[in-house]
Structures are given as structure tokens and as C-alpha cells.
Amino acid sequence: MTEDLVVHAATRSASVVRLAQELVRRPSRGGLDLYGPVLSVLEDWLSAHELPHRRLHDEAGDLVGLLVEIAGGQPGPWWTLDACVDTAPFGDEEAWSFSPVAGDIVGGFLRGRGAADSKLAAAMYCHIAADLLPVADGMCGGLAVLLDVDEHTGGFGGARAYLDDPQAVTPAGVMIGYPGMDDVVVGGRGLWRATLTVAAESGHSGSSRTVLGAVSRAARLIQLLDTAALPGPPEAGTLFALPPKLSVTAVHGGEGFSVTPDRCDVNVDLRTTPTFGADDAEALVRQVAAELDAELPGPAATRVTSVASWPPFQLQPHEQPAAAMLDAAASLGVTVRAKTAGPSNIGNLLAGRGISATAGFGVPYSGLHGIDERASLAELPQVYAVYHRAVRTLLHTP
């Protein structure tokens, strides 16, 4: 049975790559390009293979993804394969050694923006759905494939539209097709984000009266934030092995040269953990703001405005769908480890809805979100076989 699956995966890989190439050749940078062209490639493929699918729209009516749904003939939970087909920006195109939309294969690598994150995974998931359609009557529960956009903007419009769709069955778990073959990502730090508004008296920079402007107060605030005490790493051997992290990510204040400004906004991103959550993050930042106001008083207290909060998530290796992924990899001779990721992802959004997720297992890659993005194709049959077996295990499909 294992040999048959490996042969099948190898046979399917050529078709997976052809579809992925067409996706890479359609630019779909989050917030920059229209998503219709890349989603149309998928719609045409799904229609040609008679896979039931429909469009997903956000509250404004914009197209934010496609949803494939295959209902099993027996009762049971639903499981979802999710891969985004929007991408990061190209960056400096002159620094690329090939076109960001090349979609070609050189040296065993699929080249172009989105090859790694996550158009190859999207193509693979479509083929797995096509594999299961003929045996759907024997499945318990159902399989959904979410092909979403608006992911790299941070808005996650496609995922939100899916979760809010009253017609869609809420899945028991989701497997997200981020790349990287060494790990099955079973957890991730959460986040708490806020904008701190620093006030000061305005004045003319050439005046004889000295005014401590909002930018100067904000500079001191940033120093206090950068040196704020955070909990250290957990004890060795802990599955969630990452500590919380605080980063100042943006500063906005002032204009020109002749006026000392009366306002400066500072953006703070704090990554949270199961032992240091959103309430702890907010308390820390408010404490730092109070320290600034005590040290360098202003005309108004520093205002803290929370703008986003996601919980961390963590699956144990024996919990689904992590167990199915890890067991499938082991049965096929693929050595992987369960890993907690530093960056936040859709897994955090799902955790907030009480939905379990893995957030990464795919082919090796380079240039992710950077220059010369490419995805290795040599390992694609193994990755395909792992997902294929994991999904069949979850759906109790022979």
C-alpha cells in the first residue's frame, strides 16, 4: 500500500507542477494585484475535474477565495486543507536574477513569487481533492479545500469569509500548506498589537522657548519599550519553547523642520505565549507608558489603543490533525519534528475560533518573501504522499 501511494504521488507531481506554474505566472501580490486572474486558473482546473467549488466574498462583496467541498457518505467531522494564493510583494525587482512571475523550472526548482508560499501547496491540495472525489461515498465527514487570498495583507479575508460562511461546515481541524519539510508546525506565538499616542506641546523650532516635542518623548518611550522586562524562554524540553517578544514597528509624527509636533504615534507588536497572553502584554505596555508620563510629563497621558489580538496556539503531537500528519510522515520514512513557530499565522485566527491547526509542512524552499523565491520539486512526491495519507486517515478512507 505504501509503495502504491508513493508511485501515485510521483505520477501526480507533474500535473501539480503544471498547475503551480500557471499560478505563479499570475501576479497576486496581497493588496496590490487583482485576485481574479489567479483564482480563475484554479476555477478552470476545478471545473475541468468536476470538483464542487464556489467563490467566497468578504463583507464588501470582494472575491477573497475559492472553497472546494467534498461531503463523505458517512457521518463524521470535516477537515480542511488551506493554501493561500496571494503573495508577498516582489520587493526590488532589479535584485531578482529572474522574473518574479517566471513560473519556470531550473535546477529542480519552481521559480517565482508564490512558488513556496503557497501556490505549489494550493496545486497539490486541488489534486488530493480530485483523488478523493471518486471515493467520497466511503469517507466519514468531509473534506474542504480553502484557496484563499488577502492573507499576506494580514487581513485574512479569505479565511474569515470561510469561517463566517453559514453554508460551510466548521472544520474540526485545518492543515495549512506553508513550506518547509523538517517540521510539522503545531503551534505559534500569538500577538497583541497597539498604537501608543504620545502628546506634547507644539512649538516653533526656532523659538527662544524650549519645548520637548512629541517625537522626543516618543524616542524615550521606544527606549523604555526596548528595555522592558519580558519572561525568558521556558524550561528545556517544553513543547512551546519560545519566549514572548516585543518589537516597535512604526513611528509617525511631525512634518517638515520648523515645528516641534504635538503628537507622535508608535506601533508596538508583542508576540504572546500560553504563559504570557494578551492581558499580560497590555499590562506591560500600559506600565511602560505610565513610566514615560512620570519621567517626562506631557499635556495628556500617553494613550494606548489596542488594534489586534490573537491567541497563541499549541497542539500536542497526539492531537488531530497533528497526529495524522506526524504518523503519515513516519510511515513514509519522512523524518519530521513537531515545532512551535515564532511568526503568527492563520493558525492563530483558527485558534480564536476553537479550531485546531497545523501550519506548515511542505517542500524545501529559498527566498521566501525575499529575492529569488523558489521551491524544490524533488521532495514534492513525498510531501504529496504525506498529506494524502494524513487526509485519508482523518476521513477513515481505505
Short mmCIF file of C-alpha atoms in Angstrom, two decimals:
data_model
loop_
_atom_site.label_atom_id
_atom_site.label_comp_id
_atom_site.label_asym_id
_atom_site.label_seq_id
_atom_site.Cartn_x
_atom_site.Cartn_y
_atom_site.Cartn_z
CA MET A 1 0.00 0.00 0.00
CA THR A 2 2.83 2.43 0.85
CA GLU A 3 4.61 1.67 -2.42
CA ASP A 4 1.39 2.24 -4.36
CA LEU A 5 0.91 5.62 -2.66
CA VAL A 6 4.46 6.72 -3.40
CA VAL A 7 4.09 5.74 -7.07
CA HIS A 8 0.77 7.58 -7.26
CA ALA A 9 2.26 10.70 -5.68
CA ALA A 10 5.16 10.68 -8.14
CA THR A 11 2.73 10.33 -11.03
CA ARG A 12 0.59 13.22 -9.81
CA SER A 13 3.55 15.54 -9.22
CA ALA A 14 3.96 16.51 -12.88
CA SER A 15 0.36 17.70 -13.05
CA VAL A 16 0.71 19.51 -9.71
CA VAL A 17 3.74 21.39 -11.02
CA ARG A 18 1.99 22.41 -14.24
CA LEU A 19 -0.88 23.94 -12.29
CA ALA A 20 1.51 25.65 -9.88
CA GLN A 21 3.42 27.16 -12.81
CA GLU A 22 0.24 28.75 -14.14
CA LEU A 23 -0.50 30.17 -10.70
CA VAL A 24 2.98 31.65 -10.29
CA ARG A 25 2.66 33.34 -13.69
CA ARG A 26 -0.37 35.29 -12.45
CA PRO A 27 0.86 38.06 -10.13
CA SER A 28 -1.29 38.14 -6.99
CA ARG A 29 0.52 40.34 -4.51
CA GLY A 30 -1.62 40.93 -1.43
CA GLY A 31 -3.29 44.34 -1.60
CA LEU A 32 -1.59 45.21 -4.92
CA ASP A 33 -2.87 42.91 -7.67
CA LEU A 34 -6.36 41.82 -8.66
CA TYR A 35 -7.07 38.31 -7.43
CA GLY A 36 -9.43 37.35 -10.24
CA PRO A 37 -6.77 36.08 -12.68
CA VAL A 38 -5.08 33.66 -10.28
CA LEU A 39 -8.38 32.39 -8.91
CA SER A 40 -9.70 31.92 -12.45
CA VAL A 41 -6.84 29.49 -13.15
CA LEU A 42 -8.00 27.43 -10.19
CA GLU A 43 -11.66 27.69 -11.14
CA ASP A 44 -10.93 26.38 -14.62
CA TRP A 45 -8.94 23.46 -13.22
CA LEU A 46 -11.55 22.57 -10.63
CA SER A 47 -14.34 22.72 -13.20
CA ALA A 48 -12.39 20.54 -15.63
CA HIS A 49 -12.01 17.92 -12.89
CA GLU A 50 -15.67 18.23 -11.81
CA LEU A 51 -14.78 19.23 -8.27
CA PRO A 52 -17.60 21.07 -6.46
CA HIS A 53 -16.47 24.57 -5.60
CA ARG A 54 -17.76 28.07 -5.06
CA ARG A 55 -16.49 31.59 -4.64
CA LEU A 56 -16.05 33.30 -1.28
CA HIS A 57 -16.66 37.03 -0.85
CA ASP A 58 -15.93 39.39 2.02
CA GLU A 59 -18.41 41.80 3.59
CA ALA A 60 -17.69 44.35 0.88
CA GLY A 61 -18.50 41.78 -1.81
CA ASP A 62 -14.90 41.39 -2.98
CA LEU A 63 -13.69 37.99 -4.18
CA VAL A 64 -11.40 36.56 -1.47
CA GLY A 65 -11.11 32.87 -2.27
CA LEU A 66 -12.49 29.59 -3.51
CA LEU A 67 -13.88 26.75 -1.44
CA VAL A 68 -13.93 23.13 -2.54
CA GLU A 69 -16.27 20.89 -0.54
CA ILE A 70 -16.45 17.10 -0.78
CA ALA A 71 -19.02 15.53 1.52
CA GLY A 72 -18.47 11.98 2.65
CA GLY A 73 -21.12 9.30 2.62
CA GLN A 74 -20.73 8.60 6.34
CA PRO A 75 -21.11 10.93 9.35
CA GLY A 76 -18.00 12.43 10.88
CA PRO A 77 -16.02 15.64 11.31
CA TRP A 78 -14.83 17.79 8.42
CA TRP A 79 -11.19 18.60 7.79
CA THR A 80 -9.72 21.41 5.73
CA LEU A 81 -6.62 21.85 3.58
CA ASP A 82 -5.75 25.54 3.28
CA ALA A 83 -3.26 27.26 0.98
CA CYS A 84 -3.15 30.94 0.14
CA VAL A 85 -2.67 32.03 -3.47
CA ASP A 86 -1.92 35.66 -2.83
CA THR A 87 1.72 36.50 -2.22
CA ALA A 88 4.16 38.91 -0.63
CA PRO A 89 5.28 41.89 -2.76
CA PHE A 90 8.14 41.45 -5.22
CA GLY A 91 10.46 43.89 -3.48
CA ASP A 92 13.31 45.23 -5.61
CA GLU A 93 12.66 43.52 -8.96
CA GLU A 94 16.08 44.57 -10.25
CA ALA A 95 17.67 42.48 -7.49
CA TRP A 96 15.98 39.31 -8.78
CA SER A 97 18.05 37.09 -11.08
CA PHE A 98 14.85 36.00 -12.83
CA SER A 99 11.33 37.36 -13.27
CA PRO A 100 9.19 37.23 -10.12
CA VAL A 101 6.47 35.67 -12.29
CA ALA A 102 8.77 33.30 -14.19
CA GLY A 103 6.95 30.11 -13.26
CA ASP A 104 9.75 28.11 -14.85
CA ILE A 105 11.78 25.15 -13.59
CA VAL A 106 15.54 25.47 -13.32
CA GLY A 107 17.81 23.08 -11.47
CA GLY A 108 14.85 21.22 -9.98
CA PHE A 109 13.26 24.36 -8.53
CA LEU A 110 9.99 26.08 -9.40
CA ARG A 111 10.89 29.77 -9.58
CA GLY A 112 8.86 32.89 -8.87
CA ARG A 113 6.94 34.70 -6.17
CA GLY A 114 4.48 32.36 -4.51
CA ALA A 115 6.25 29.19 -5.61
CA ALA A 116 6.98 28.40 -1.96
CA ASP A 117 4.24 30.40 -0.23
CA SER A 118 1.93 28.84 -1.19
CA LYS A 119 0.93 28.21 -4.80
CA LEU A 120 2.61 24.82 -5.02
CA ALA A 121 0.64 23.71 -1.96
CA ALA A 122 -2.58 25.03 -3.48
CA ALA A 123 -1.99 22.97 -6.62
CA MET A 124 -1.19 19.91 -4.53
CA TYR A 125 -4.34 20.26 -2.43
CA CYS A 126 -6.50 20.51 -5.56
CA HIS A 127 -5.07 17.20 -6.78
CA ILE A 128 -5.63 15.49 -3.43
CA ALA A 129 -9.26 16.61 -3.57
CA ALA A 130 -9.52 15.15 -7.05
CA ASP A 131 -8.09 11.86 -5.74
CA LEU A 132 -10.75 11.67 -3.03
CA LEU A 133 -13.78 12.67 -5.09
CA PRO A 134 -14.31 9.17 -6.60
CA VAL A 135 -14.22 7.54 -3.14
CA ALA A 136 -16.28 10.18 -1.32
CA ASP A 137 -19.09 7.73 -0.51
CA GLY A 138 -16.67 5.83 1.73
CA MET A 139 -15.46 8.93 3.57
CA CYS A 140 -16.53 9.81 7.10
CA GLY A 141 -17.25 13.52 7.42
CA GLY A 142 -15.94 15.67 4.63
CA LEU A 143 -13.00 17.47 3.10
CA ALA A 144 -12.82 21.19 2.33
CA VAL A 145 -10.01 22.85 0.38
CA LEU A 146 -9.70 26.57 1.05
CA LEU A 147 -7.84 28.52 -1.64
CA ASP A 148 -7.75 31.95 -0.08
CA VAL A 149 -6.37 35.39 -0.82
CA ASP A 150 -5.99 38.52 1.32
CA GLU A 151 -3.61 36.53 3.52
CA HIS A 152 -0.39 38.46 3.00
CA THR A 153 -2.18 41.74 3.76
CA GLY A 154 -2.73 40.45 7.30
CA GLY A 155 -6.48 40.79 6.80
CA PHE A 156 -7.06 37.07 6.16
CA GLY A 157 -10.20 37.94 4.23
CA GLY A 158 -10.46 34.52 2.59
CA ALA A 159 -10.14 32.60 5.83
CA ARG A 160 -12.58 34.90 7.60
CA ALA A 161 -15.13 34.56 4.79
CA TYR A 162 -14.86 30.77 5.05
CA LEU A 163 -15.28 30.72 8.82
CA ASP A 164 -18.21 33.15 8.68
CA ASP A 165 -19.97 31.38 5.79
CA PRO A 166 -23.22 29.88 7.16
CA GLN A 167 -23.20 27.29 4.36
CA ALA A 168 -19.78 25.91 5.24
CA VAL A 169 -19.32 23.18 7.83
CA THR A 170 -16.99 24.29 10.63
CA PRO A 171 -13.96 22.01 10.41
CA ALA A 172 -12.56 20.02 13.29
CA GLY A 173 -9.07 20.92 12.10
CA VAL A 174 -7.14 22.67 9.35
CA MET A 175 -3.81 21.82 7.69
CA ILE A 176 -2.13 24.91 6.26
CA GLY A 177 0.31 24.40 3.42
CA TYR A 178 3.24 26.61 4.38
CA PRO A 179 6.57 25.26 3.09
CA GLY A 180 9.46 23.60 4.91
CA MET A 181 9.99 19.86 5.17
CA ASP A 182 11.77 19.46 8.51
CA ASP A 183 8.80 20.30 10.70
CA VAL A 184 5.10 19.91 11.18
CA VAL A 185 4.22 23.22 12.80
CA VAL A 186 1.79 22.51 15.64
CA GLY A 187 1.84 25.85 17.44
CA GLY A 188 2.63 29.51 17.12
CA ARG A 189 3.02 32.60 19.22
CA GLY A 190 0.01 34.86 19.39
CA LEU A 191 0.10 38.62 19.08
CA TRP A 192 -1.11 41.76 20.75
CA ARG A 193 -0.71 44.99 18.80
CA ALA A 194 -1.30 48.56 19.86
CA THR A 195 -0.68 52.15 18.84
CA LEU A 196 0.69 54.43 21.55
CA THR A 197 -0.15 58.11 21.06
CA VAL A 198 2.34 60.45 22.71
CA ALA A 199 1.28 64.06 23.35
CA ALA A 200 3.35 67.20 23.81
CA GLU A 201 3.13 70.97 23.43
CA SER A 202 3.73 72.17 19.91
CA GLY A 203 6.14 74.98 19.20
CA HIS A 204 8.40 76.63 16.64
CA SER A 205 11.79 75.01 16.37
CA GLY A 206 13.46 78.43 16.31
CA SER A 207 11.62 79.84 19.31
CA SER A 208 13.53 81.04 22.38
CA ARG A 209 11.22 78.82 24.45
CA THR A 210 12.39 75.21 24.62
CA VAL A 211 9.67 72.63 24.01
CA LEU A 212 10.08 68.88 24.41
CA GLY A 213 8.24 67.69 21.33
CA ALA A 214 6.18 64.55 20.91
CA VAL A 215 8.86 62.91 18.76
CA SER A 216 11.43 63.37 21.53
CA ARG A 217 9.02 61.93 24.11
CA ALA A 218 8.29 59.04 21.74
CA ALA A 219 12.02 58.38 21.38
CA ARG A 220 12.26 57.90 25.13
CA LEU A 221 9.15 55.71 25.06
CA ILE A 222 10.81 53.47 22.48
CA GLN A 223 13.87 53.13 24.72
CA LEU A 224 11.64 52.07 27.61
CA LEU A 225 9.80 49.58 25.43
CA ASP A 226 13.01 48.09 24.06
CA THR A 227 14.34 47.51 27.57
CA ALA A 228 11.08 46.32 29.17
CA ALA A 229 11.47 43.08 31.11
CA LEU A 230 9.83 40.07 29.46
CA PRO A 231 9.72 36.46 30.67
CA GLY A 232 12.63 34.35 29.46
CA PRO A 233 12.48 31.13 27.47
CA PRO A 234 10.58 28.20 29.00
CA GLU A 235 12.40 25.30 30.55
CA ALA A 236 14.26 22.95 28.23
CA GLY A 237 12.05 20.24 26.80
CA THR A 238 8.89 22.36 26.84
CA LEU A 239 6.94 21.94 23.59
CA PHE A 240 6.12 25.66 23.44
CA ALA A 241 9.76 26.68 23.68
CA LEU A 242 9.54 30.30 22.52
CA PRO A 243 9.50 33.34 24.83
CA PRO A 244 7.35 36.43 24.25
CA LYS A 245 8.86 39.16 22.08
CA LEU A 246 8.25 42.93 21.84
CA SER A 247 9.02 44.98 18.72
CA VAL A 248 8.46 48.63 17.90
CA THR A 249 7.43 48.52 14.26
CA ALA A 250 6.46 52.06 13.22
CA VAL A 251 6.75 55.70 14.30
CA HIS A 252 4.65 58.51 12.81
CA GLY A 253 4.97 62.12 13.90
CA GLY A 254 5.94 65.56 12.80
CA GLU A 255 6.25 67.23 9.43
CA GLY A 256 8.94 69.40 7.92
CA PHE A 257 11.57 71.14 10.03
CA SER A 258 10.18 74.26 11.68
CA VAL A 259 7.56 72.83 14.07
CA THR A 260 8.04 70.59 17.08
CA PRO A 261 4.99 68.31 16.86
CA ASP A 262 2.30 67.83 19.48
CA ARG A 263 1.63 64.19 18.60
CA CYS A 264 3.58 61.08 17.72
CA ASP A 265 2.20 57.56 17.21
CA VAL A 266 4.25 54.46 17.98
CA ASN A 267 3.19 50.98 16.84
CA VAL A 268 4.05 48.07 19.11
CA ASP A 269 3.87 44.36 18.18
CA LEU A 270 4.09 41.96 21.11
CA ARG A 271 4.18 38.21 20.43
CA THR A 272 2.44 36.25 23.16
CA THR A 273 2.68 32.74 24.58
CA PRO A 274 0.45 30.44 26.65
CA THR A 275 2.04 31.84 29.84
CA PHE A 276 2.20 35.48 28.69
CA GLY A 277 -1.05 36.38 26.99
CA ALA A 278 -2.78 39.46 25.66
CA ASP A 279 -3.73 40.77 29.12
CA ASP A 280 -0.10 40.49 30.22
CA ALA A 281 1.06 42.26 27.06
CA GLU A 282 -1.37 45.13 27.54
CA ALA A 283 -0.47 45.49 31.21
CA LEU A 284 3.24 45.68 30.34
CA VAL A 285 2.77 48.32 27.65
CA ARG A 286 0.49 50.44 29.85
CA GLN A 287 3.07 50.26 32.62
CA VAL A 288 5.78 51.50 30.25
CA ALA A 289 3.51 54.34 29.08
CA ALA A 290 2.94 55.34 32.71
CA GLU A 291 6.71 55.31 33.32
CA LEU A 292 7.18 57.72 30.40
CA ASP A 293 4.49 60.08 31.69
CA ALA A 294 6.04 60.09 35.16
CA GLU A 295 9.56 60.70 33.85
CA LEU A 296 8.70 63.20 31.10
CA PRO A 297 5.23 64.62 31.84
CA GLY A 298 3.16 65.81 28.90
CA PRO A 299 -0.10 67.72 28.49
CA ALA A 300 -2.03 64.42 28.31
CA ALA A 301 -1.38 60.86 29.33
CA THR A 302 0.06 58.57 26.68
CA ARG A 303 -2.89 56.82 25.06
CA VAL A 304 -2.77 53.07 24.38
CA THR A 305 -5.10 51.84 21.64
CA SER A 306 -5.25 48.09 21.09
CA VAL A 307 -5.64 47.25 17.40
CA ALA A 308 -5.33 43.45 17.20
CA SER A 309 -5.12 40.42 19.44
CA TRP A 310 -4.74 36.74 18.52
CA PRO A 311 -4.18 33.91 20.96
CA PRO A 312 -1.18 31.60 20.72
CA PHE A 313 -1.99 28.04 19.73
CA GLN A 314 -0.46 24.72 20.58
CA LEU A 315 -1.39 21.16 19.67
CA GLN A 316 0.13 18.17 21.38
CA PRO A 317 1.62 15.63 18.94
CA HIS A 318 -1.17 13.16 19.76
CA GLU A 319 -3.93 15.66 18.91
CA GLN A 320 -5.51 15.88 15.46
CA PRO A 321 -4.72 16.89 12.83
CA ALA A 322 -1.10 16.94 14.07
CA ALA A 323 -1.11 13.22 14.88
CA ALA A 324 -2.29 12.26 11.39
CA MET A 325 0.44 14.37 9.79
CA LEU A 326 3.24 13.07 12.04
CA ASP A 327 2.10 9.45 11.71
CA ALA A 328 1.80 9.72 7.93
CA ALA A 329 5.30 11.17 7.68
CA ALA A 330 6.76 8.42 9.87
CA SER A 331 5.01 5.67 7.90
CA LEU A 332 6.52 7.01 4.69
CA GLY A 333 10.03 7.33 6.10
CA VAL A 334 9.97 11.14 6.31
CA THR A 335 11.68 12.41 9.45
CA VAL A 336 9.92 15.45 10.89
CA ARG A 337 9.52 17.06 14.29
CA ALA A 338 6.67 18.92 15.92
CA LYS A 339 7.56 22.60 16.06
CA THR A 340 6.20 25.81 17.52
CA ALA A 341 6.62 28.72 15.12
CA GLY A 342 7.67 32.23 16.02
CA PRO A 343 5.62 34.15 13.42
CA SER A 344 1.86 34.25 13.82
CA ASN A 345 -0.32 32.85 11.05
CA ILE A 346 -3.82 31.71 10.18
CA GLY A 347 -3.45 29.05 12.88
CA ASN A 348 -3.86 31.82 15.44
CA LEU A 349 -7.05 33.03 13.77
CA LEU A 350 -8.37 29.48 13.83
CA ALA A 351 -7.38 29.04 17.48
CA GLY A 352 -9.54 32.03 18.31
CA ARG A 353 -12.47 30.08 16.82
CA GLY A 354 -11.59 26.88 18.71
CA ILE A 355 -10.31 25.11 15.57
CA SER A 356 -7.12 23.02 15.71
CA ALA A 357 -4.48 23.58 13.04
CA THR A 358 -1.10 22.60 11.74
CA ALA A 359 0.61 25.47 9.98
CA GLY A 360 3.41 24.14 7.91
CA PHE A 361 4.76 21.10 6.16
CA GLY A 362 5.86 21.38 2.57
CA VAL A 363 8.79 21.30 0.21
CA PRO A 364 12.16 22.93 0.94
CA TYR A 365 12.49 26.49 -0.34
CA SER A 366 14.59 29.63 -0.50
CA GLY A 367 13.85 33.32 -0.95
CA LEU A 368 10.54 33.21 0.89
CA HIS A 369 9.15 36.79 0.91
CA GLY A 370 12.55 37.88 -0.39
CA ILE A 371 14.59 37.82 -3.56
CA ASP A 372 14.59 34.85 -5.97
CA GLU A 373 11.85 32.81 -4.29
CA ARG A 374 11.87 29.19 -5.39
CA ALA A 375 10.54 25.82 -4.24
CA SER A 376 12.29 22.47 -4.53
CA LEU A 377 10.42 19.86 -6.58
CA ALA A 378 12.48 16.77 -5.75
CA GLU A 379 10.63 16.29 -2.46
CA LEU A 380 7.16 17.02 -3.83
CA PRO A 381 6.14 13.33 -4.18
CA GLN A 382 6.99 12.70 -0.51
CA VAL A 383 5.09 15.76 0.66
CA TYR A 384 2.12 14.83 -1.52
CA ALA A 385 2.09 11.30 -0.14
CA VAL A 386 2.20 12.52 3.48
CA TYR A 387 -0.79 14.82 3.03
CA HIS A 388 -2.65 12.20 1.02
CA ARG A 389 -2.24 9.60 3.76
CA ALA A 390 -2.99 12.04 6.58
CA VAL A 391 -6.25 13.16 4.95
CA ARG A 392 -7.36 9.59 4.30
CA THR A 393 -6.62 8.73 7.93
CA LEU A 394 -8.71 11.62 9.19
CA LEU A 395 -11.57 10.72 6.86
CA HIS A 396 -11.29 7.00 7.64
CA THR A 397 -10.98 6.29 3.94
CA PRO A 398 -9.42 2.99 2.81
#
